[in-house]
Amino acid sequence: MSRRRRRERVIITGINGNLGRRLARRLHRSCSVIGIDRRPARDLPKDVEFHQLDLRRRKTENIFRTARADAVVHLHIMHDPRATQEEAHGLNISATTKVLEFCAHYNIPKVVLLSSADVYGPVPHNNQFLDEQSPLLGASDFGDIRSLIELDMLASTFFWRYPSIETVILRPVHILGGVSNAASNYLRMKRPWTLMGFDPMVQVIHVEDVVAALALALKPGVKGIYNIVGPGEVPLSAIMKELGRHTLSIPVPLAKAALKLFWRFKLASFPAPELDHIRYICMVDGSRAKAELGFAPEFALQETIRAVEDYWR
Amino acid sequence: MPVDSLTGDVREKVDAWLESLLEPNLRDNLDVLCPSRNDYGYDPFGFNPDYLKYLLPFATLLYRKYFRAEVFGIERVPEQGRVLLIANHSGQIPFDGLMIGVSMLVDRTPPRMLRSMVERWLPTLPFLSYLFPRWGQIVGTPENCRMLLEQEGAILVFPEGVRGSNKTFDKRYQLQEFGSGFMRLALEHRVPIVPVAVIGGEEQIVSLWNAEKVGRLVGMPALPIGPGLLFGPLGMVTPLPTKYRIYYGEPMYFHGESDDDDRAISEKVDEVKRVLDLMIHDGLQQRNGIFT
């Protein structure tokens, strides 16, 4: 027994999210999973050691100190555009800072962080496919994604400051499937708006493929920033057609004004600057993840798009 | 819903009609034009040959009947493999690009799809922002060009950019300053360069003055002012039926380092420019009139 290699121990923060739970299910047979989340445990595998905790609390440090973890997957990142700046900032930045601090202090050899391809930003003169070195322009006129960009940069700095720790930042394209995020919620609308005269190419990925990429990022030796792309690129209109949505095509100035108003009166769940995502391209080049992680999406394009209808909460 | 099925029916009929207008040589070769289509019919840049039927019937009409285009040496463009076509730019509105593209599709067997590098402000224009990509045209960034060359594409570049297309009438057929990006790409990817001279584009819309600064205010790279304005603003976008002559030159091969200093690169660029200048000169000598 003692000659067998010790089981790898992985801490997952935000384990009760749609991604965290899936990752726990994928990993729990091969590793010991320790989960931390503010929300109560739900449908987690029995052998997961779960702590209901805010990451910023003192007790969290105890877990990091005693766990002797081999890796941390930090998924506890809030993407709620309705949250106030302070709330989002408090949770995202300070919690991430804490997690990174603990990793450095208790010599956890690997930390994986999930960012998003949105950090590059939908900008009209974007290259068709942006690589990992492209500037993060996502925040130029949209405040909420700023905290995600800050977080991404926080992790990049950490990567340089602690070369002995393998820091991995994944930037997946729009995640579809049993998840609740801006892209999926938009595609679930009965009559989604589109912008008249605009039909950008978009990239989507199935949530299970993202989970697979997270698992691959745990491989020893892997470090750095990786764009994670799905099975291909399609125009937004082709996705709408596949899902049988009847879209409402609105001229840009009108859509902007209306959404601004609706947002203010809490009638819309998207702030106006997000319209750029259905106006300009923001697509990424995933060749690095393919070459270095050996990542290839399992779900085909049609399956991925249809997964929007999957059960979620 | 009945309304939906009705509009669906009409649409199908229109599509079928437009498809029947395509030249047979092309209709059967649509799939060949775009080898990397996915299940939904699109390539990574958003090109979908099915959309060509909304453009080509009209473009071919312009090409054959309106501009009465004549093509010389089109067989010099390699049948396959990466290639850069370098052409002079003229005529305020890029009909020259369209005519070169059409010539490669209708006057060449087998047809070859040209991808051209378009202005970076195109994605901000409604409708054109997605129609151009559907027709295989891409935003002109070096990265995009590099990717298409790696996929063995044929790419049309106007190294003069708006400097060429928006020049005033007194500068007609004088090549303006060339950008050097195409040469670096050609060296890096060992791409042959085919010079293309277009005669007839300069006279299609006459510009006497470029009110560039006013144009910038409304987000356009140029604002030509010319006699066409006597017929209202449409006068400046309607081309005269000049006769187009398109000359394809012998492929040129260059060797060297792509990250050489500017002087070494610009020497090579000048060589292309010289050849193109000669071709334009010869083309002008050969024609008897602007409209004949």
Tab-separated table of N, CA and C in Angstrom, chain A residues 155-232:
chain	number	residue	atom	x	y	z
A	155	ALA	N	-3.333	36.743	-12.332
A	155	ALA	CA	-2.776	35.404	-12.471
A	155	ALA	C	-1.523	35.416	-13.336
A	156	SER	N	-1.527	36.273	-14.391
A	156	SER	CA	-0.325	36.357	-15.234
A	156	SER	C	0.870	36.860	-14.431
A	157	THR	N	0.631	37.864	-13.588
A	157	THR	CA	1.706	38.391	-12.753
A	157	THR	C	2.225	37.305	-11.827
A	158	PHE	N	1.291	36.570	-11.257
A	158	PHE	CA	1.635	35.481	-10.348
A	158	PHE	C	2.514	34.455	-11.056
A	159	PHE	N	2.159	34.204	-12.318
A	159	PHE	CA	2.905	33.260	-13.148
A	159	PHE	C	4.381	33.655	-13.226
A	160	TRP	N	4.631	34.963	-13.415
A	160	TRP	CA	6.022	35.425	-13.524
A	160	TRP	C	6.702	35.504	-12.180
A	161	ARG	N	5.928	35.814	-11.150
A	161	ARG	CA	6.557	36.026	-9.863
A	161	ARG	C	6.966	34.712	-9.206
A	162	TYR	N	6.173	33.671	-9.461
A	162	TYR	CA	6.491	32.373	-8.844
A	162	TYR	C	6.718	31.332	-9.930
A	163	PRO	N	7.902	31.361	-10.561
A	163	PRO	CA	8.133	30.445	-11.685
A	163	PRO	C	8.078	28.979	-11.269
A	164	SER	N	8.253	28.694	-9.964
A	164	SER	CA	8.247	27.290	-9.554
A	164	SER	C	6.825	26.735	-9.502
A	165	ILE	N	5.838	27.626	-9.451
A	165	ILE	CA	4.444	27.170	-9.442
A	165	ILE	C	3.922	27.180	-10.863
A	166	GLU	N	3.282	26.085	-11.256
A	166	GLU	CA	2.740	26.038	-12.604
A	166	GLU	C	1.378	26.731	-12.634
A	167	THR	N	1.364	27.939	-13.147
A	167	THR	CA	0.107	28.676	-13.246
A	167	THR	C	-0.473	28.454	-14.640
A	168	VAL	N	-1.748	28.074	-14.691
A	168	VAL	CA	-2.397	27.875	-15.983
A	168	VAL	C	-3.624	28.776	-16.054
A	169	ILE	N	-3.718	29.556	-17.108
A	169	ILE	CA	-4.909	30.380	-17.325
A	169	ILE	C	-5.593	29.859	-18.586
A	170	LEU	N	-6.850	29.455	-18.459
A	170	LEU	CA	-7.589	28.992	-19.630
A	170	LEU	C	-8.563	30.084	-20.054
A	171	ARG	N	-8.578	30.351	-21.341
A	171	ARG	CA	-9.527	31.345	-21.860
A	171	ARG	C	-10.443	30.679	-22.873
A	172	PRO	N	-11.499	30.044	-22.400
A	172	PRO	CA	-12.409	29.358	-23.333
A	172	PRO	C	-13.317	30.343	-24.059
A	173	VAL	N	-13.790	29.930	-25.221
A	173	VAL	CA	-14.772	30.722	-25.965
A	173	VAL	C	-16.138	30.544	-25.282
A	174	HIS	N	-17.207	31.041	-25.891
A	174	HIS	CA	-18.525	31.005	-25.236
A	174	HIS	C	-18.916	29.578	-24.863
A	175	ILE	N	-19.166	29.370	-23.578
A	175	ILE	CA	-19.477	28.024	-23.091
A	175	ILE	C	-20.981	27.778	-23.179
A	176	LEU	N	-21.368	26.715	-23.862
A	176	LEU	CA	-22.784	26.343	-23.957
A	176	LEU	C	-22.992	24.999	-23.263
A	177	GLY	N	-24.239	24.721	-22.944
A	177	GLY	CA	-24.560	23.486	-22.243
A	177	GLY	C	-25.315	23.825	-20.977
A	178	GLY	N	-25.300	22.937	-20.007
A	178	GLY	CA	-26.059	23.166	-18.790
A	178	GLY	C	-25.404	24.194	-17.899
A	179	VAL	N	-25.264	25.393	-18.369
A	179	VAL	CA	-24.638	26.455	-17.591
A	179	VAL	C	-25.463	27.725	-17.719
A	180	SER	N	-25.218	28.636	-16.805
A	180	SER	CA	-25.893	29.918	-16.902
A	180	SER	C	-24.833	30.986	-17.104
A	181	ASN	N	-24.662	31.423	-18.321
A	181	ASN	CA	-23.748	32.535	-18.586
A	181	ASN	C	-24.387	33.424	-19.659
A	182	ALA	N	-23.751	34.536	-19.933
A	182	ALA	CA	-24.375	35.515	-20.831
A	182	ALA	C	-24.724	34.900	-22.185
A	183	ALA	N	-23.779	34.142	-22.753
A	183	ALA	CA	-24.013	33.593	-24.089
A	183	ALA	C	-25.187	32.625	-24.082
A	184	SER	N	-25.200	31.692	-23.121
A	184	SER	CA	-26.290	30.713	-23.075
A	184	SER	C	-27.621	31.389	-22.793
A	185	ASN	N	-27.614	32.334	-21.851
A	185	ASN	CA	-28.874	32.989	-21.511
A	185	ASN	C	-29.432	33.767	-22.698
A	186	TYR	N	-28.536	34.355	-23.461
A	186	TYR	CA	-28.962	35.076	-24.658
A	186	TYR	C	-29.585	34.106	-25.662
A	187	LEU	N	-28.935	32.962	-25.855
A	187	LEU	CA	-29.441	32.011	-26.847
A	187	LEU	C	-30.710	31.310	-26.372
A	188	ARG	N	-30.985	31.374	-25.050
A	188	ARG	CA	-32.200	30.745	-24.542
A	188	ARG	C	-33.413	31.654	-24.663
A	189	MET	N	-33.191	32.911	-25.004
A	189	MET	CA	-34.331	33.828	-25.113
A	189	MET	C	-35.269	33.370	-26.217
A	190	LYS	N	-36.572	33.654	-26.017
A	190	LYS	CA	-37.552	33.228	-27.021
A	190	LYS	C	-37.417	34.026	-28.300
A	191	ARG	N	-37.269	35.346	-28.132
A	191	ARG	CA	-37.080	36.202	-29.308
A	191	ARG	C	-35.829	37.040	-29.100
A	192	PRO	N	-34.672	36.444	-29.308
A	192	PRO	CA	-33.447	37.216	-29.071
A	192	PRO	C	-33.289	38.349	-30.078
A	193	TRP	N	-32.699	39.435	-29.613
A	193	TRP	CA	-32.397	40.539	-30.510
A	193	TRP	C	-31.152	40.199	-31.320
A	194	THR	N	-31.138	40.665	-32.559
A	194	THR	CA	-29.873	40.715	-33.272
A	194	THR	C	-29.747	42.130	-33.797
A	195	LEU	N	-28.547	42.498	-34.235
A	195	LEU	CA	-28.334	43.843	-34.736
A	195	LEU	C	-28.460	43.839	-36.245
A	196	MET	N	-29.302	44.734	-36.740
A	196	MET	CA	-29.567	44.765	-38.173
A	196	MET	C	-28.269	45.023	-38.941
A	197	GLY	N	-27.991	44.132	-39.898
A	197	GLY	CA	-26.803	44.326	-40.724
A	197	GLY	C	-25.526	43.759	-40.131
A	198	PHE	N	-25.655	43.062	-38.996
A	198	PHE	CA	-24.468	42.453	-38.398
A	198	PHE	C	-24.727	40.988	-38.086
A	199	ASP	N	-23.765	40.167	-38.427
A	199	ASP	CA	-23.915	38.734	-38.202
A	199	ASP	C	-22.523	38.130	-38.023
A	200	PRO	N	-21.902	38.406	-36.872
A	200	PRO	CA	-20.502	38.011	-36.712
A	200	PRO	C	-20.331	36.497	-36.604
A	201	MET	N	-19.146	36.032	-36.955
A	201	MET	CA	-18.799	34.639	-36.722
A	201	MET	C	-18.532	34.489	-35.224
A	202	VAL	N	-18.989	33.381	-34.666
A	202	VAL	CA	-18.752	33.161	-33.242
A	202	VAL	C	-18.199	31.748	-33.014
A	203	GLN	N	-17.549	31.597	-31.886
A	203	GLN	CA	-17.035	30.285	-31.500
A	203	GLN	C	-17.741	29.845	-30.225
A	204	VAL	N	-18.121	28.593	-30.186
A	204	VAL	CA	-18.777	28.071	-28.991
A	204	VAL	C	-18.087	26.774	-28.581
A	205	ILE	N	-18.282	26.418	-27.306
A	205	ILE	CA	-17.686	25.175	-26.827
A	205	ILE	C	-18.639	24.536	-25.830
A	206	HIS	N	-18.677	23.224	-25.820
A	206	HIS	CA	-19.547	22.507	-24.892
A	206	HIS	C	-18.927	22.531	-23.500
A	207	VAL	N	-19.778	22.655	-22.489
A	207	VAL	CA	-19.261	22.765	-21.121
A	207	VAL	C	-18.401	21.549	-20.750
A	208	GLU	N	-18.760	20.367	-21.233
A	208	GLU	CA	-17.970	19.180	-20.896
A	208	GLU	C	-16.575	19.248	-21.506
A	209	ASP	N	-16.478	19.908	-22.656
A	209	ASP	CA	-15.162	20.069	-23.267
A	209	ASP	C	-14.291	21.017	-22.448
A	210	VAL	N	-14.938	22.029	-21.845
A	210	VAL	CA	-14.177	22.944	-20.987
A	210	VAL	C	-13.668	22.185	-19.765
A	211	VAL	N	-14.542	21.324	-19.227
A	211	VAL	CA	-14.143	20.522	-18.064
A	211	VAL	C	-12.959	19.622	-18.440
A	212	ALA	N	-13.014	19.065	-19.646
A	212	ALA	CA	-11.904	18.226	-20.108
A	212	ALA	C	-10.623	19.041	-20.198
A	213	ALA	N	-10.744	20.276	-20.667
A	213	ALA	CA	-9.559	21.135	-20.772
A	213	ALA	C	-8.996	21.444	-19.398
A	214	LEU	N	-9.898	21.666	-18.416
A	214	LEU	CA	-9.450	21.919	-17.044
A	214	LEU	C	-8.665	20.714	-16.518
A	215	ALA	N	-9.196	19.525	-16.812
A	215	ALA	CA	-8.522	18.314	-16.344
A	215	ALA	C	-7.149	18.175	-17.004
A	216	LEU	N	-7.079	18.506	-18.292
A	216	LEU	CA	-5.788	18.426	-18.995
A	216	LEU	C	-4.778	19.422	-18.429
A	217	ALA	N	-5.307	20.579	-17.989
A	217	ALA	CA	-4.420	21.615	-17.459
A	217	ALA	C	-3.746	21.155	-16.169
A	218	LEU	N	-4.299	20.110	-15.536
A	218	LEU	CA	-3.721	19.608	-14.282
A	218	LEU	C	-2.502	18.722	-14.522
A	219	LYS	N	-2.285	18.342	-15.768
A	219	LYS	CA	-1.129	17.489	-16.067
A	219	LYS	C	0.152	18.176	-15.624
A	220	PRO	N	1.068	17.446	-15.016
A	220	PRO	CA	2.321	18.068	-14.602
A	220	PRO	C	3.076	18.630	-15.810
A	221	GLY	N	3.698	19.763	-15.621
A	221	GLY	CA	4.496	20.356	-16.699
A	221	GLY	C	3.748	21.412	-17.488
A	222	VAL	N	2.417	21.364	-17.438
A	222	VAL	CA	1.628	22.339	-18.201
A	222	VAL	C	1.591	23.670	-17.464
A	223	LYS	N	1.979	24.747	-18.133
A	223	LYS	CA	1.802	26.074	-17.548
A	223	LYS	C	1.696	27.135	-18.622
A	224	GLY	N	1.057	28.236	-18.267
A	224	GLY	CA	0.909	29.324	-19.236
A	224	GLY	C	-0.542	29.607	-19.565
A	225	ILE	N	-0.732	30.403	-20.607
A	225	ILE	CA	-2.074	30.831	-20.999
A	225	ILE	C	-2.517	30.036	-22.219
A	226	TYR	N	-3.729	29.550	-22.182
A	226	TYR	CA	-4.239	28.786	-23.318
A	226	TYR	C	-5.638	29.249	-23.717
A	227	ASN	N	-5.804	29.562	-24.987
A	227	ASN	CA	-7.150	29.749	-25.521
A	227	ASN	C	-7.758	28.370	-25.730
A	228	ILE	N	-9.012	28.218	-25.350
A	228	ILE	CA	-9.668	26.925	-25.533
A	228	ILE	C	-10.817	27.109	-26.512
A	229	VAL	N	-10.693	26.505	-27.684
A	229	VAL	CA	-11.753	26.672	-28.678
A	229	VAL	C	-12.510	25.379	-28.908
A	230	GLY	N	-13.751	25.543	-29.331
A	230	GLY	CA	-14.627	24.408	-29.578
A	230	GLY	C	-14.475	23.872	-30.985
A	231	PRO	N	-15.547	23.248	-31.468
A	231	PRO	CA	-15.449	22.533	-32.740
A	231	PRO	C	-15.486	23.394	-33.992
A	232	GLY	N	-15.569	24.686	-33.903
A	232	GLY	CA	-15.544	25.460	-35.148
A	232	GLY	C	-16.202	26.806	-35.007
